[in-house]
PDB file of C-alpha atoms in Angstrom:
ATOM      1  CA  UNK A   1     -10.028  -8.545   1.135  1.00  0.00           C
ATOM      2  CA  UNK A   2      -7.640  -5.704   1.722  1.00  0.00           C
ATOM      3  CA  UNK A   3      -8.222  -2.693  -0.461  1.00  0.00           C
ATOM      4  CA  UNK A   4      -8.108   1.045  -0.752  1.00  0.00           C
ATOM      5  CA  UNK A   5     -10.548   3.358  -2.442  1.00  0.00           C
ATOM      6  CA  UNK A   6     -10.069   6.836  -3.802  1.00  0.00           C
ATOM      7  CA  UNK A   7     -13.584   8.189  -4.214  1.00  0.00           C
ATOM      8  CA  UNK A   8     -12.663  11.168  -6.396  1.00  0.00           C
ATOM      9  CA  UNK A   9     -11.323  10.800  -9.919  1.00  0.00           C
ATOM     10  CA  UNK A  10     -10.338  14.452  -9.997  1.00  0.00           C
ATOM     11  CA  UNK A  11      -9.842  17.242  -7.503  1.00  0.00           C
ATOM     12  CA  UNK A  12      -9.620  20.868  -8.590  1.00  0.00           C
ATOM     13  CA  UNK A  13      -8.216  23.551  -6.318  1.00  0.00           C
ATOM     14  CA  UNK A  14      -6.972  27.088  -6.756  1.00  0.00           C
ATOM     15  CA  UNK A  15      -3.346  27.872  -6.063  1.00  0.00           C
ATOM     16  CA  UNK A  16      -2.832  28.922  -2.470  1.00  0.00           C
ATOM     17  CA  UNK A  17      -5.877  27.094  -1.188  1.00  0.00           C
ATOM     18  CA  UNK A  18      -5.673  23.986   0.975  1.00  0.00           C
ATOM     19  CA  UNK A  19      -6.074  20.674  -0.770  1.00  0.00           C
ATOM     20  CA  UNK A  20      -7.342  17.280   0.319  1.00  0.00           C
ATOM     21  CA  UNK A  21      -7.172  14.038  -1.634  1.00  0.00           C
ATOM     22  CA  UNK A  22      -9.276  11.330  -0.065  1.00  0.00           C
ATOM     23  CA  UNK A  23      -8.470   7.687   0.604  1.00  0.00           C
ATOM     24  CA  UNK A  24     -10.341   5.040   2.550  1.00  0.00           C
ATOM     25  CA  UNK A  25      -9.167   1.561   3.314  1.00  0.00           C
ATOM     26  CA  UNK A  26     -10.428  -1.868   4.241  1.00  0.00           C
ATOM     27  CA  UNK A  27      -8.125  -4.261   6.087  1.00  0.00           C
ATOM     28  CA  UNK A  28      -8.141  -6.896   8.763  1.00  0.00           C
ATOM     29  CA  UNK A  29      -5.481  -5.987  11.261  1.00  0.00           C
ATOM     30  CA  UNK A  30      -3.255  -2.948  11.291  1.00  0.00           C
ATOM     31  CA  UNK A  31      -3.042  -0.985   8.056  1.00  0.00           C
ATOM     32  CA  UNK A  32       0.198   0.148   6.504  1.00  0.00           C
ATOM     33  CA  UNK A  33      -0.661   3.002   4.175  1.00  0.00           C
ATOM     34  CA  UNK A  34       1.228   4.999   1.591  1.00  0.00           C
ATOM     35  CA  UNK A  35       0.813   7.936  -0.754  1.00  0.00           C
ATOM     36  CA  UNK A  36       2.617   8.130  -4.086  1.00  0.00           C
ATOM     37  CA  UNK A  37       2.576  10.846  -6.740  1.00  0.00           C
ATOM     38  CA  UNK A  38       2.974  10.452 -10.489  1.00  0.00           C
ATOM     39  CA  UNK A  39       3.894  13.357 -12.704  1.00  0.00           C
ATOM     40  CA  UNK A  40       3.118  13.104 -16.435  1.00  0.00           C
ATOM     41  CA  UNK A  41       5.157  10.443 -18.236  1.00  0.00           C
ATOM     42  CA  UNK A  42       7.068   9.590 -15.082  1.00  0.00           C
ATOM     43  CA  UNK A  43       7.215   6.750 -12.606  1.00  0.00           C
ATOM     44  CA  UNK A  44       5.664   6.968  -9.168  1.00  0.00           C
ATOM     45  CA  UNK A  45       7.398   8.831  -6.367  1.00  0.00           C
ATOM     46  CA  UNK A  46       6.946   8.105  -2.678  1.00  0.00           C
ATOM     47  CA  UNK A  47       5.376  10.906  -0.626  1.00  0.00           C
ATOM     48  CA  UNK A  48       4.745   9.470   2.820  1.00  0.00           C
ATOM     49  CA  UNK A  49       3.652   6.434   4.787  1.00  0.00           C
ATOM     50  CA  UNK A  50       1.814   5.460   7.947  1.00  0.00           C
ATOM     51  CA  UNK A  51       3.057   2.394   9.780  1.00  0.00           C
ATOM     52  CA  UNK A  52       2.317   3.201  13.394  1.00  0.00           C
ATOM     53  CA  UNK A  53       2.491   6.117  15.805  1.00  0.00           C
ATOM     54  CA  UNK A  54       1.231   9.639  15.244  1.00  0.00           C
ATOM     55  CA  UNK A  55      -1.931   9.938  13.225  1.00  0.00           C
ATOM     56  CA  UNK A  56      -0.556  12.949  11.360  1.00  0.00           C
ATOM     57  CA  UNK A  57       2.231  11.941   9.018  1.00  0.00           C
ATOM     58  CA  UNK A  58       4.448  14.493   7.315  1.00  0.00           C
ATOM     59  CA  UNK A  59       6.013  13.789   3.966  1.00  0.00           C
ATOM     60  CA  UNK A  60       7.765  15.279   0.991  1.00  0.00           C
ATOM     61  CA  UNK A  61       6.981  18.591  -0.740  1.00  0.00           C
ATOM     62  CA  UNK A  62       4.923  19.900   2.191  1.00  0.00           C
ATOM     63  CA  UNK A  63       2.338  17.124   2.065  1.00  0.00           C
ATOM     64  CA  UNK A  64       0.897  15.450   5.110  1.00  0.00           C
ATOM     65  CA  UNK A  65      -1.708  12.770   5.694  1.00  0.00           C
ATOM     66  CA  UNK A  66      -4.105  12.137   8.524  1.00  0.00           C
ATOM     67  CA  UNK A  67      -4.753   8.569   9.589  1.00  0.00           C
ATOM     68  CA  UNK A  68      -8.204   8.060  11.098  1.00  0.00           C
ATOM     69  CA  UNK A  69      -8.853   4.565  12.353  1.00  0.00           C
ATOM     70  CA  UNK A  70     -12.518   5.069  13.238  1.00  0.00           C
ATOM     71  CA  UNK A  71     -13.292   6.374   9.750  1.00  0.00           C
ATOM     72  CA  UNK A  72     -10.798   4.018   8.053  1.00  0.00           C
ATOM     73  CA  UNK A  73      -9.362   6.948   6.143  1.00  0.00           C
ATOM     74  CA  UNK A  74      -5.943   8.264   5.202  1.00  0.00           C
ATOM     75  CA  UNK A  75      -6.502  11.585   3.482  1.00  0.00           C
ATOM     76  CA  UNK A  76      -3.641  13.490   1.876  1.00  0.00           C
ATOM     77  CA  UNK A  77      -3.467  17.192   2.662  1.00  0.00           C
ATOM     78  CA  UNK A  78      -1.464  20.295   1.944  1.00  0.00           C
ATOM     79  CA  UNK A  79      -2.121  23.699   3.517  1.00  0.00           C
ATOM     80  CA  UNK A  80      -1.366  25.736   0.388  1.00  0.00           C
ATOM     81  CA  UNK A  81      -1.488  24.194  -3.086  1.00  0.00           C
ATOM     82  CA  UNK A  82       0.989  24.979  -5.843  1.00  0.00           C
ATOM     83  CA  UNK A  83       0.421  24.711  -9.588  1.00  0.00           C
ATOM     84  CA  UNK A  84       3.364  22.297  -9.621  1.00  0.00           C
ATOM     85  CA  UNK A  85       1.389  19.931  -7.352  1.00  0.00           C
ATOM     86  CA  UNK A  86      -0.803  19.051 -10.330  1.00  0.00           C
ATOM     87  CA  UNK A  87      -0.302  15.321 -10.819  1.00  0.00           C
ATOM     88  CA  UNK A  88      -1.863  11.911 -10.291  1.00  0.00           C
ATOM     89  CA  UNK A  89      -1.952  10.761  -6.669  1.00  0.00           C
ATOM     90  CA  UNK A  90      -2.195   7.169  -5.523  1.00  0.00           C
ATOM     91  CA  UNK A  91      -3.077   5.804  -2.135  1.00  0.00           C
ATOM     92  CA  UNK A  92      -1.725   2.298  -1.435  1.00  0.00           C
ATOM     93  CA  UNK A  93      -2.132  -0.357   1.238  1.00  0.00           C
ATOM     94  CA  UNK A  94       0.450  -2.939   2.182  1.00  0.00           C
ATOM     95  CA  UNK A  95      -0.745  -6.456   1.483  1.00  0.00           C
ATOM     96  CA  UNK A  96       1.933  -8.978   2.288  1.00  0.00           C
ATOM     97  CA  UNK A  97       4.754  -8.559  -0.184  1.00  0.00           C
ATOM     98  CA  UNK A  98       2.913  -6.116  -2.401  1.00  0.00           C
ATOM     99  CA  UNK A  99       1.052  -2.847  -2.439  1.00  0.00           C
ATOM    100  CA  UNK A 100      -2.625  -2.571  -3.332  1.00  0.00           C
ATOM    101  CA  UNK A 101      -3.077   0.725  -5.143  1.00  0.00           C
ATOM    102  CA  UNK A 102      -6.168   2.833  -5.446  1.00  0.00           C
ATOM    103  CA  UNK A 103      -7.255   3.932  -8.897  1.00  0.00           C
ATOM    104  CA  UNK A 104      -5.682   7.328  -8.498  1.00  0.00           C
ATOM    105  CA  UNK A 105      -6.926  10.891  -8.140  1.00  0.00           C
ATOM    106  CA  UNK A 106      -5.934  13.551 -10.618  1.00  0.00           C
ATOM    107  CA  UNK A 107      -5.167  16.824  -8.868  1.00  0.00           C
ATOM    108  CA  UNK A 108      -5.397  20.020 -10.881  1.00  0.00           C
ATOM    109  CA  UNK A 109      -4.196  23.228  -9.278  1.00  0.00           C
ATOM    110  CA  UNK A 110      -5.152  26.337 -11.212  1.00  0.00           C
ATOM    111  CA  UNK A 111      -3.328  29.682 -10.971  1.00  0.00           C
TER     112      UNK A 111
ATOM    113  CA  UNK B   1      23.072   6.083  -8.417  1.00  0.00           C
ATOM    114  CA  UNK B   2      20.941   5.598 -11.505  1.00  0.00           C
ATOM    115  CA  UNK B   3      18.141   4.156  -9.356  1.00  0.00           C
ATOM    116  CA  UNK B   4      15.718   1.939 -11.270  1.00  0.00           C
ATOM    117  CA  UNK B   5      16.164   1.872 -15.021  1.00  0.00           C
ATOM    118  CA  UNK B   6      13.856   0.358 -17.607  1.00  0.00           C
ATOM    119  CA  UNK B   7      14.302  -0.338 -21.301  1.00  0.00           C
ATOM    120  CA  UNK B   8      12.831   0.239 -23.772  1.00  0.00           C
ATOM    121  CA  UNK B   9      10.760   3.371 -23.107  1.00  0.00           C
ATOM    122  CA  UNK B  10       8.344   2.568 -25.918  1.00  0.00           C
ATOM    123  CA  UNK B  11       7.557  -0.616 -27.814  1.00  0.00           C
ATOM    124  CA  UNK B  12       5.048  -1.686 -30.435  1.00  0.00           C
ATOM    125  CA  UNK B  13       4.429  -5.385 -30.915  1.00  0.00           C
ATOM    126  CA  UNK B  14       2.213  -7.415 -33.165  1.00  0.00           C
ATOM    127  CA  UNK B  15      -0.107  -9.976 -31.634  1.00  0.00           C
ATOM    128  CA  UNK B  16       1.776 -13.196 -30.976  1.00  0.00           C
ATOM    129  CA  UNK B  17       5.229 -11.671 -30.784  1.00  0.00           C
ATOM    130  CA  UNK B  18       7.369 -12.096 -27.698  1.00  0.00           C
ATOM    131  CA  UNK B  19       9.669  -9.658 -25.997  1.00  0.00           C
ATOM    132  CA  UNK B  20      11.487  -8.893 -22.777  1.00  0.00           C
ATOM    133  CA  UNK B  21      11.163  -5.707 -20.774  1.00  0.00           C
ATOM    134  CA  UNK B  22      14.365  -4.976 -18.947  1.00  0.00           C
ATOM    135  CA  UNK B  23      14.635  -3.637 -15.397  1.00  0.00           C
ATOM    136  CA  UNK B  24      17.761  -2.959 -13.394  1.00  0.00           C
ATOM    137  CA  UNK B  25      18.506  -1.268 -10.083  1.00  0.00           C
ATOM    138  CA  UNK B  26      21.810  -0.252  -8.544  1.00  0.00           C
ATOM    139  CA  UNK B  27      20.667   0.216  -4.942  1.00  0.00           C
ATOM    140  CA  UNK B  28      21.290  -3.391  -3.851  1.00  0.00           C
ATOM    141  CA  UNK B  29      17.589  -3.820  -3.140  1.00  0.00           C
ATOM    142  CA  UNK B  30      16.409  -7.332  -2.466  1.00  0.00           C
ATOM    143  CA  UNK B  31      12.756  -6.713  -3.335  1.00  0.00           C
ATOM    144  CA  UNK B  32      11.713  -6.030  -6.930  1.00  0.00           C
ATOM    145  CA  UNK B  33       8.347  -6.016  -8.622  1.00  0.00           C
ATOM    146  CA  UNK B  34       6.521  -5.394 -11.884  1.00  0.00           C
ATOM    147  CA  UNK B  35       3.256  -3.481 -12.175  1.00  0.00           C
ATOM    148  CA  UNK B  36       1.059  -2.561 -15.080  1.00  0.00           C
ATOM    149  CA  UNK B  37      -0.872   0.686 -15.158  1.00  0.00           C
ATOM    150  CA  UNK B  38      -4.105   0.979 -17.067  1.00  0.00           C
ATOM    151  CA  UNK B  39      -6.405   4.026 -17.126  1.00  0.00           C
ATOM    152  CA  UNK B  40      -8.869   4.055 -14.253  1.00  0.00           C
ATOM    153  CA  UNK B  41      -7.406   0.897 -12.722  1.00  0.00           C
ATOM    154  CA  UNK B  42      -4.418   2.102 -10.784  1.00  0.00           C
ATOM    155  CA  UNK B  43      -1.394  -0.167 -10.678  1.00  0.00           C
ATOM    156  CA  UNK B  44      -1.724  -3.922 -10.565  1.00  0.00           C
ATOM    157  CA  UNK B  45       1.044  -6.250  -9.497  1.00  0.00           C
ATOM    158  CA  UNK B  46       2.212  -8.759 -12.106  1.00  0.00           C
ATOM    159  CA  UNK B  47       5.136 -10.545 -10.426  1.00  0.00           C
ATOM    160  CA  UNK B  48       7.529  -9.846  -7.616  1.00  0.00           C
ATOM    161  CA  UNK B  49      10.803 -11.144  -6.229  1.00  0.00           C
ATOM    162  CA  UNK B  50      12.201 -11.084  -2.695  1.00  0.00           C
ATOM    163  CA  UNK B  51      15.717 -11.979  -3.776  1.00  0.00           C
ATOM    164  CA  UNK B  52      17.817 -13.646  -6.430  1.00  0.00           C
ATOM    165  CA  UNK B  53      16.290 -16.957  -7.431  1.00  0.00           C
ATOM    166  CA  UNK B  54      12.935 -16.247  -5.743  1.00  0.00           C
ATOM    167  CA  UNK B  55       9.900 -15.024  -7.645  1.00  0.00           C
ATOM    168  CA  UNK B  56       6.162 -15.180  -7.119  1.00  0.00           C
ATOM    169  CA  UNK B  57       2.961 -14.189  -8.849  1.00  0.00           C
ATOM    170  CA  UNK B  58       1.001 -11.060  -8.206  1.00  0.00           C
ATOM    171  CA  UNK B  59      -2.562 -10.135  -9.095  1.00  0.00           C
ATOM    172  CA  UNK B  60      -2.308 -10.390 -12.907  1.00  0.00           C
ATOM    173  CA  UNK B  61       0.477 -12.848 -13.837  1.00  0.00           C
ATOM    174  CA  UNK B  62      -1.077 -14.563 -16.855  1.00  0.00           C
ATOM    175  CA  UNK B  63       0.911 -14.093 -20.053  1.00  0.00           C
ATOM    176  CA  UNK B  64       4.054 -12.957 -18.265  1.00  0.00           C
ATOM    177  CA  UNK B  65       7.172 -14.687 -17.001  1.00  0.00           C
ATOM    178  CA  UNK B  66       9.954 -13.423 -14.776  1.00  0.00           C
ATOM    179  CA  UNK B  67      13.286 -14.620 -13.477  1.00  0.00           C
ATOM    180  CA  UNK B  68      15.786 -13.180 -11.023  1.00  0.00           C
ATOM    181  CA  UNK B  69      19.291 -14.475 -11.559  1.00  0.00           C
ATOM    182  CA  UNK B  70      21.001 -11.451  -9.993  1.00  0.00           C
ATOM    183  CA  UNK B  71      20.074  -8.887  -7.350  1.00  0.00           C
ATOM    184  CA  UNK B  72      20.277  -6.102  -9.924  1.00  0.00           C
ATOM    185  CA  UNK B  73      18.107  -7.389 -12.770  1.00  0.00           C
ATOM    186  CA  UNK B  74      14.467  -8.425 -12.987  1.00  0.00           C
ATOM    187  CA  UNK B  75      13.321  -8.869 -16.605  1.00  0.00           C
ATOM    188  CA  UNK B  76       9.688  -9.334 -17.562  1.00  0.00           C
ATOM    189  CA  UNK B  77       8.917 -11.578 -20.529  1.00  0.00           C
ATOM    190  CA  UNK B  78       5.801 -11.447 -22.631  1.00  0.00           C
ATOM    191  CA  UNK B  79       5.457 -14.893 -24.141  1.00  0.00           C
ATOM    192  CA  UNK B  80       2.879 -14.215 -26.862  1.00  0.00           C
ATOM    193  CA  UNK B  81       1.698 -10.626 -26.871  1.00  0.00           C
ATOM    194  CA  UNK B  82      -2.009  -9.867 -26.923  1.00  0.00           C
ATOM    195  CA  UNK B  83      -3.823  -6.532 -27.343  1.00  0.00           C
ATOM    196  CA  UNK B  84      -4.980  -6.838 -23.711  1.00  0.00           C
ATOM    197  CA  UNK B  85      -1.349  -6.406 -22.689  1.00  0.00           C
ATOM    198  CA  UNK B  86      -1.256  -2.881 -24.087  1.00  0.00           C
ATOM    199  CA  UNK B  87      -0.318  -0.912 -21.009  1.00  0.00           C
ATOM    200  CA  UNK B  88       2.388   1.034 -19.220  1.00  0.00           C
ATOM    201  CA  UNK B  89       4.711  -1.226 -17.275  1.00  0.00           C
ATOM    202  CA  UNK B  90       6.589  -0.128 -14.178  1.00  0.00           C
ATOM    203  CA  UNK B  91       9.366  -1.871 -12.358  1.00  0.00           C
ATOM    204  CA  UNK B  92       9.966  -1.045  -8.699  1.00  0.00           C
ATOM    205  CA  UNK B  93      12.447  -2.006  -6.021  1.00  0.00           C
ATOM    206  CA  UNK B  94      12.576  -1.752  -2.271  1.00  0.00           C
ATOM    207  CA  UNK B  95      15.059  -2.213   0.517  1.00  0.00           C
ATOM    208  CA  UNK B  96      13.794  -5.182   2.453  1.00  0.00           C
ATOM    209  CA  UNK B  97      12.782  -8.553   1.073  1.00  0.00           C
ATOM    210  CA  UNK B  98      10.607  -9.762   3.895  1.00  0.00           C
ATOM    211  CA  UNK B  99       8.910  -6.500   4.667  1.00  0.00           C
ATOM    212  CA  UNK B 100       9.513  -4.949   1.293  1.00  0.00           C
ATOM    213  CA  UNK B 101       6.063  -3.503   1.009  1.00  0.00           C
ATOM    214  CA  UNK B 102       6.581  -1.599   4.252  1.00  0.00           C
ATOM    215  CA  UNK B 103       9.382   0.401   2.794  1.00  0.00           C
ATOM    216  CA  UNK B 104       9.461   3.082   0.169  1.00  0.00           C
ATOM    217  CA  UNK B 105       9.393   1.600  -3.305  1.00  0.00           C
ATOM    218  CA  UNK B 106      11.493   3.192  -6.016  1.00  0.00           C
ATOM    219  CA  UNK B 107       9.888   3.137  -9.440  1.00  0.00           C
ATOM    220  CA  UNK B 108      11.447   3.147 -12.860  1.00  0.00           C
ATOM    221  CA  UNK B 109      10.269   5.557 -15.578  1.00  0.00           C
ATOM    222  CA  UNK B 110       8.075   2.953 -17.252  1.00  0.00           C
ATOM    223  CA  UNK B 111       7.741   1.194 -20.597  1.00  0.00           C
ATOM    224  CA  UNK B 112       4.780   2.072 -22.785  1.00  0.00           C
ATOM    225  CA  UNK B 113       3.773  -1.044 -24.704  1.00  0.00           C
ATOM    226  CA  UNK B 114       1.273  -1.201 -27.549  1.00  0.00           C
ATOM    227  CA  UNK B 115       0.164  -4.520 -28.985  1.00  0.00           C
ATOM    228  CA  UNK B 116      -1.614  -4.356 -32.349  1.00  0.00           C
TER     229      UNK B 116
END
């Protein structure tokens, strides 16, 4: 079965520090991976995706993600966190006509 | 463009009642889908559509019906509401029907449904 896992329910980081939100995947064949962000009481917003090509994918709001095939991971990163980055982050894997979402990781950036 | 719109924003139903959650998009997207979001469970796909007149079931379709008579609209019907359907419901659309999941999905603001 194709799935993604987000091993951390919550990540805390101080403003200005680098942040990483982890995602691992399980798929037969090539993975198509996405990151979405959800701010309180809002719908999800697309951040970035990996389809093929460079293992480092750049996305919106200064986020990037590193695809690692040997470790089956697609971790979301940002060099310097902002308080406004505090939100719920979802990793997702393409599965036919749908996306399989992870359970989400709550990111809290403290001043 | 308004993007993806959903109505109502909030709804309280009694067990056994029926209702329709509305979803519309003005981006001429072929692919549309409905998800439910429950704490600690991420988003789970209920139904999806790859074009007008074509719908299919997702991971958790029981208790829900959909239809797609136009490109713009994709309503979700709860036939007989149950407390287990208390959730936040999101509609999403995407550019391509056949590789829809490979493209960015645009999400509506959600409908928060409580069934008592």
